[in-house]
């Protein structure tokens, strides 16, 4: 699990693409501390496993499912990526619980600046938008952000200067593709409610139940 607080911006040193998979070498320094082969590193929001590393960076293998569902397939030598190591139990969770399992991608629409905030609008498919709520959490390229507004076509987030400095978001332009991971809690709640409505007499989950227990 991750928090969505980016620790470092890495740079793709090399990428070897096969028919439906790839091996990527990423230059980094800070996130290599305490790193071992087999560790998970959140790369643009996707949980990837370190296959080898040295003083200058690390290597990962990207399987077919990840290539199909993320923007990693668009990476090339010199591309910048957001990096975060898996969180340790007992640490502060400054963002929200991020699994590193991408739900899909979105496309950046309008980008506006209001004083110290940059407002980014992102278009997404309905199967992603249904899990997003105003003032809820969303991971964009692995970055934990709060949703400002949402409608039937897109949603918007507000980026402060610190987040822009520590991530790749300020370098994104209209039309760029970003990885999206919705808040995992919403998915579990949806399945519990659906199972309850499908005739299971053992489930006590309902909208009233969720409201009484502070989930709504």
mmCIF file of C-alpha atoms in Angstrom:
data_model
loop_
_atom_site.group_PDB
_atom_site.id
_atom_site.type_symbol
_atom_site.label_atom_id
_atom_site.label_comp_id
_atom_site.label_asym_id
_atom_site.label_seq_id
_atom_site.Cartn_x
_atom_site.Cartn_y
_atom_site.Cartn_z
ATOM 1 C CA UNK A 1 0.000 0.000 0.000
ATOM 2 C CA UNK A 2 1.016 3.617 -0.624
ATOM 3 C CA UNK A 3 -0.072 7.053 0.577
ATOM 4 C CA UNK A 4 0.003 9.012 -2.685
ATOM 5 C CA UNK A 5 2.697 11.367 -1.354
ATOM 6 C CA UNK A 6 5.407 11.347 -4.011
ATOM 7 C CA UNK A 7 8.961 10.932 -2.725
ATOM 8 C CA UNK A 8 10.940 11.552 -5.899
ATOM 9 C CA UNK A 9 10.681 12.188 -9.627
ATOM 10 C CA UNK A 10 12.521 9.511 -11.576
ATOM 11 C CA UNK A 11 13.693 9.579 -15.182
ATOM 12 C CA UNK A 12 13.342 6.693 -17.625
ATOM 13 C CA UNK A 13 16.831 5.661 -18.695
ATOM 14 C CA UNK A 14 15.806 2.861 -21.031
ATOM 15 C CA UNK A 15 12.713 0.930 -22.036
ATOM 16 C CA UNK A 16 12.625 -2.367 -23.897
ATOM 17 C CA UNK A 17 9.176 -3.108 -25.270
ATOM 18 C CA UNK A 18 8.060 -6.576 -26.270
ATOM 19 C CA UNK A 19 4.778 -7.277 -28.046
ATOM 20 C CA UNK A 20 2.626 -6.754 -24.946
ATOM 21 C CA UNK A 21 5.052 -6.121 -22.087
ATOM 22 C CA UNK A 22 8.158 -4.096 -21.273
ATOM 23 C CA UNK A 23 11.269 -3.844 -19.100
ATOM 24 C CA UNK A 24 12.020 -0.327 -17.831
ATOM 25 C CA UNK A 25 15.141 1.159 -16.252
ATOM 26 C CA UNK A 26 14.486 4.242 -14.101
ATOM 27 C CA UNK A 27 17.135 6.593 -12.746
ATOM 28 C CA UNK A 28 16.518 7.584 -9.119
ATOM 29 C CA UNK A 29 18.398 8.146 -5.884
ATOM 30 C CA UNK A 30 16.293 8.914 -2.802
ATOM 31 C CA UNK A 31 13.849 6.025 -3.146
ATOM 32 C CA UNK A 32 16.741 3.558 -3.407
ATOM 33 C CA UNK A 33 17.302 3.866 0.338
ATOM 34 C CA UNK A 34 16.315 0.565 1.978
ATOM 35 C CA UNK A 35 15.280 -0.787 -1.422
ATOM 36 C CA UNK A 36 15.687 -4.499 -2.099
ATOM 37 C CA UNK A 37 14.914 -6.784 -5.017
ATOM 38 C CA UNK A 38 11.232 -7.699 -4.842
ATOM 39 C CA UNK A 39 10.170 -4.419 -3.223
ATOM 40 C CA UNK A 40 7.193 -2.515 -4.611
ATOM 41 C CA UNK A 41 7.624 1.004 -5.998
ATOM 42 C CA UNK A 42 4.644 3.070 -7.076
ATOM 43 C CA UNK A 43 5.561 4.375 -10.545
ATOM 44 C CA UNK A 44 3.109 6.930 -11.961
ATOM 45 C CA UNK A 45 0.538 5.269 -9.751
ATOM 46 C CA UNK A 46 1.254 1.688 -10.839
ATOM 47 C CA UNK A 47 2.656 -0.764 -8.297
ATOM 48 C CA UNK A 48 5.766 -2.308 -9.880
ATOM 49 C CA UNK A 49 8.275 -4.805 -8.506
ATOM 50 C CA UNK A 50 12.007 -4.046 -8.409
ATOM 51 C CA UNK A 51 13.826 -6.765 -10.373
ATOM 52 C CA UNK A 52 17.328 -5.284 -9.928
ATOM 53 C CA UNK A 53 18.979 -2.026 -8.923
ATOM 54 C CA UNK A 54 22.302 -0.231 -8.547
ATOM 55 C CA UNK A 55 23.491 3.143 -7.264
ATOM 56 C CA UNK A 56 21.896 5.017 -10.162
ATOM 57 C CA UNK A 57 18.450 3.465 -10.379
ATOM 58 C CA UNK A 58 16.311 0.353 -10.645
ATOM 59 C CA UNK A 59 14.673 -1.964 -13.165
ATOM 60 C CA UNK A 60 11.073 -3.203 -13.350
ATOM 61 C CA UNK A 61 9.110 -5.542 -15.583
ATOM 62 C CA UNK A 62 5.709 -4.342 -16.775
ATOM 63 C CA UNK A 63 3.197 -7.043 -17.653
ATOM 64 C CA UNK A 64 0.476 -6.961 -20.281
ATOM 65 C CA UNK A 65 -2.403 -5.930 -18.006
ATOM 66 C CA UNK A 66 -0.442 -2.960 -16.665
ATOM 67 C CA UNK A 67 0.627 -1.851 -20.132
ATOM 68 C CA UNK A 68 -2.962 -2.006 -21.386
ATOM 69 C CA UNK A 69 -4.520 -0.073 -18.488
ATOM 70 C CA UNK A 70 -1.931 2.630 -17.813
ATOM 71 C CA UNK A 71 0.080 5.367 -19.482
ATOM 72 C CA UNK A 72 3.312 3.409 -18.961
ATOM 73 C CA UNK A 73 3.024 2.244 -22.568
ATOM 74 C CA UNK A 74 3.636 5.867 -23.614
ATOM 75 C CA UNK A 75 6.920 6.204 -21.731
ATOM 76 C CA UNK A 76 10.175 6.744 -23.602
ATOM 77 C CA UNK A 77 13.764 7.508 -22.688
ATOM 78 C CA UNK A 78 13.843 10.779 -20.726
ATOM 79 C CA UNK A 79 10.225 10.580 -19.525
ATOM 80 C CA UNK A 80 9.716 11.677 -15.920
ATOM 81 C CA UNK A 81 7.721 9.500 -13.515
ATOM 82 C CA UNK A 82 6.394 9.936 -9.971
ATOM 83 C CA UNK A 83 7.901 7.496 -7.467
ATOM 84 C CA UNK A 84 6.879 6.341 -3.994
ATOM 85 C CA UNK A 85 8.058 3.397 -1.907
ATOM 86 C CA UNK A 86 5.531 1.189 -0.142
ATOM 87 C CA UNK A 87 4.573 2.686 3.207
ATOM 88 C CA UNK A 88 5.773 1.250 6.505
ATOM 89 C CA UNK A 89 3.328 0.368 9.250
ATOM 90 C CA UNK A 90 3.432 3.024 11.945
ATOM 91 C CA UNK A 91 4.173 5.911 9.568
ATOM 92 C CA UNK A 92 1.848 8.888 9.120
ATOM 93 C CA UNK A 93 -0.576 8.548 6.223
ATOM 94 C CA UNK A 94 -0.591 12.069 4.841
ATOM 95 C CA UNK A 95 -2.593 11.208 1.720
ATOM 96 C CA UNK A 96 -5.003 8.262 1.463
ATOM 97 C CA UNK A 97 -4.718 4.501 1.004
ATOM 98 C CA UNK A 98 -3.412 3.865 -2.514
ATOM 99 C CA UNK A 99 -3.059 0.279 -3.745
ATOM 100 C CA UNK A 100 -1.110 1.019 -6.929
ATOM 101 C CA UNK A 101 -3.693 -0.876 -9.000
ATOM 102 C CA UNK A 102 -4.784 1.466 -11.772
ATOM 103 C CA UNK A 103 -8.498 1.594 -12.641
ATOM 104 C CA UNK A 104 -7.914 3.279 -15.990
ATOM 105 C CA UNK A 105 -6.679 6.472 -17.578
ATOM 106 C CA UNK A 106 -7.988 10.003 -17.974
ATOM 107 C CA UNK A 107 -7.221 12.848 -20.358
ATOM 108 C CA UNK A 108 -6.256 16.314 -19.154
ATOM 109 C CA UNK A 109 -8.662 18.987 -20.351
ATOM 110 C CA UNK A 110 -8.544 22.616 -19.260
ATOM 111 C CA UNK A 111 -5.673 23.846 -17.092
ATOM 112 C CA UNK A 112 -6.191 27.166 -15.291
ATOM 113 C CA UNK A 113 -4.245 29.073 -12.645
ATOM 114 C CA UNK A 114 -5.952 30.966 -9.817
ATOM 115 C CA UNK A 115 -3.409 32.747 -7.608
ATOM 116 C CA UNK A 116 -1.322 29.962 -5.992
ATOM 117 C CA UNK A 117 -3.427 27.056 -7.282
ATOM 118 C CA UNK A 118 -3.446 25.301 -10.622
ATOM 119 C CA UNK A 119 -6.839 23.847 -11.494
ATOM 120 C CA UNK A 120 -6.696 20.754 -13.690
ATOM 121 C CA UNK A 121 -9.781 19.235 -15.307
ATOM 122 C CA UNK A 122 -9.593 15.556 -16.278
ATOM 123 C CA UNK A 123 -11.944 13.681 -18.592
ATOM 124 C CA UNK A 124 -12.651 10.051 -17.709
ATOM 125 C CA UNK A 125 -14.995 7.197 -18.556
ATOM 126 C CA UNK A 126 -18.192 6.659 -16.579
ATOM 127 C CA UNK A 127 -16.912 3.430 -15.002
ATOM 128 C CA UNK A 128 -14.265 5.557 -13.267
ATOM 129 C CA UNK A 129 -16.317 8.692 -12.612
ATOM 130 C CA UNK A 130 -18.943 6.694 -10.708
ATOM 131 C CA UNK A 131 -16.443 6.112 -7.888
ATOM 132 C CA UNK A 132 -15.400 9.774 -7.620
ATOM 133 C CA UNK A 133 -17.134 12.187 -5.245
ATOM 134 C CA UNK A 134 -16.658 15.884 -4.565
ATOM 135 C CA UNK A 135 -14.077 16.412 -1.792
ATOM 136 C CA UNK A 136 -13.171 12.719 -2.011
ATOM 137 C CA UNK A 137 -9.744 11.282 -2.790
ATOM 138 C CA UNK A 138 -8.271 10.310 -6.164
ATOM 139 C CA UNK A 139 -4.775 9.153 -7.142
ATOM 140 C CA UNK A 140 -3.551 10.763 -10.371
ATOM 141 C CA UNK A 141 -0.275 9.285 -11.639
ATOM 142 C CA UNK A 142 0.153 8.053 -8.078
ATOM 143 C CA UNK A 143 -0.452 11.460 -6.453
ATOM 144 C CA UNK A 144 -3.055 11.663 -3.693
ATOM 145 C CA UNK A 145 -5.361 14.594 -4.478
ATOM 146 C CA UNK A 146 -8.723 15.944 -3.347
ATOM 147 C CA UNK A 147 -11.521 16.234 -5.896
ATOM 148 C CA UNK A 148 -12.822 19.799 -6.275
ATOM 149 C CA UNK A 149 -15.765 19.228 -8.567
ATOM 150 C CA UNK A 150 -17.231 16.422 -10.653
ATOM 151 C CA UNK A 151 -19.882 16.097 -13.339
ATOM 152 C CA UNK A 152 -20.942 13.467 -15.872
ATOM 153 C CA UNK A 153 -17.930 14.045 -18.140
ATOM 154 C CA UNK A 154 -14.957 15.037 -16.012
ATOM 155 C CA UNK A 155 -13.644 16.114 -12.623
ATOM 156 C CA UNK A 156 -11.223 18.757 -11.420
ATOM 157 C CA UNK A 157 -8.454 18.970 -8.827
ATOM 158 C CA UNK A 158 -6.512 21.905 -7.397
ATOM 159 C CA UNK A 159 -2.710 21.687 -7.201
ATOM 160 C CA UNK A 160 -0.674 23.756 -4.732
ATOM 161 C CA UNK A 161 2.905 24.848 -5.641
ATOM 162 C CA UNK A 162 4.514 22.262 -3.331
ATOM 163 C CA UNK A 163 2.703 19.371 -5.035
ATOM 164 C CA UNK A 164 3.638 20.787 -8.420
ATOM 165 C CA UNK A 165 7.288 20.991 -7.423
ATOM 166 C CA UNK A 166 7.425 17.461 -6.010
ATOM 167 C CA UNK A 167 5.564 15.751 -8.886
ATOM 168 C CA UNK A 168 5.197 15.819 -12.659
ATOM 169 C CA UNK A 169 1.728 17.412 -12.662
ATOM 170 C CA UNK A 170 2.854 20.959 -13.501
ATOM 171 C CA UNK A 171 4.494 19.584 -16.646
ATOM 172 C CA UNK A 172 1.244 18.080 -17.916
ATOM 173 C CA UNK A 173 -0.613 19.743 -20.767
ATOM 174 C CA UNK A 174 -4.041 19.501 -22.346
ATOM 175 C CA UNK A 175 -4.437 16.116 -24.025
ATOM 176 C CA UNK A 176 -1.899 14.296 -21.854
ATOM 177 C CA UNK A 177 -2.949 10.906 -20.478
ATOM 178 C CA UNK A 178 -2.777 10.218 -16.728
ATOM 179 C CA UNK A 179 -3.277 7.086 -14.632
ATOM 180 C CA UNK A 180 -6.272 7.069 -12.287
ATOM 181 C CA UNK A 181 -6.936 5.011 -9.168
ATOM 182 C CA UNK A 182 -10.221 5.606 -7.370
ATOM 183 C CA UNK A 183 -10.616 5.388 -3.611
ATOM 184 C CA UNK A 184 -10.700 1.660 -2.831
ATOM 185 C CA UNK A 185 -13.374 2.069 -0.123
ATOM 186 C CA UNK A 186 -16.027 3.024 -2.675
ATOM 187 C CA UNK A 187 -15.461 -0.183 -4.636
ATOM 188 C CA UNK A 188 -15.955 -2.396 -1.590
ATOM 189 C CA UNK A 189 -19.070 -0.496 -0.521
ATOM 190 C CA UNK A 190 -20.544 -0.867 -4.014
ATOM 191 C CA UNK A 191 -19.963 -4.639 -4.036
ATOM 192 C CA UNK A 192 -21.436 -5.098 -0.565
ATOM 193 C CA UNK A 193 -24.569 -3.172 -1.523
ATOM 194 C CA UNK A 194 -24.889 -5.037 -4.826
ATOM 195 C CA UNK A 195 -24.586 -8.416 -3.103
ATOM 196 C CA UNK A 196 -27.182 -7.328 -0.573
ATOM 197 C CA UNK A 197 -29.604 -6.367 -3.348
ATOM 198 C CA UNK A 198 -29.044 -9.662 -5.190
ATOM 199 C CA UNK A 199 -31.031 -11.616 -2.653
ATOM 200 C CA UNK A 200 -28.522 -12.477 0.028
ATOM 201 C CA UNK A 201 -30.400 -12.714 3.306
ATOM 202 C CA UNK A 202 -27.224 -12.758 5.399
ATOM 203 C CA UNK A 203 -25.930 -9.303 4.470
ATOM 204 C CA UNK A 204 -26.964 -6.356 6.643
ATOM 205 C CA UNK A 205 -25.427 -3.757 4.328
ATOM 206 C CA UNK A 206 -27.871 -1.119 3.071
ATOM 207 C CA UNK A 207 -27.868 2.610 2.473
ATOM 208 C CA UNK A 208 -29.565 3.069 5.845
ATOM 209 C CA UNK A 209 -26.960 0.876 7.540
ATOM 210 C CA UNK A 210 -24.092 2.841 5.991
ATOM 211 C CA UNK A 211 -25.688 6.134 7.050
ATOM 212 C CA UNK A 212 -26.222 4.999 10.622
ATOM 213 C CA UNK A 213 -22.588 3.964 10.915
ATOM 214 C CA UNK A 214 -21.089 7.138 9.470
ATOM 215 C CA UNK A 215 -20.148 5.994 5.959
ATOM 216 C CA UNK A 216 -22.514 8.423 4.185
#
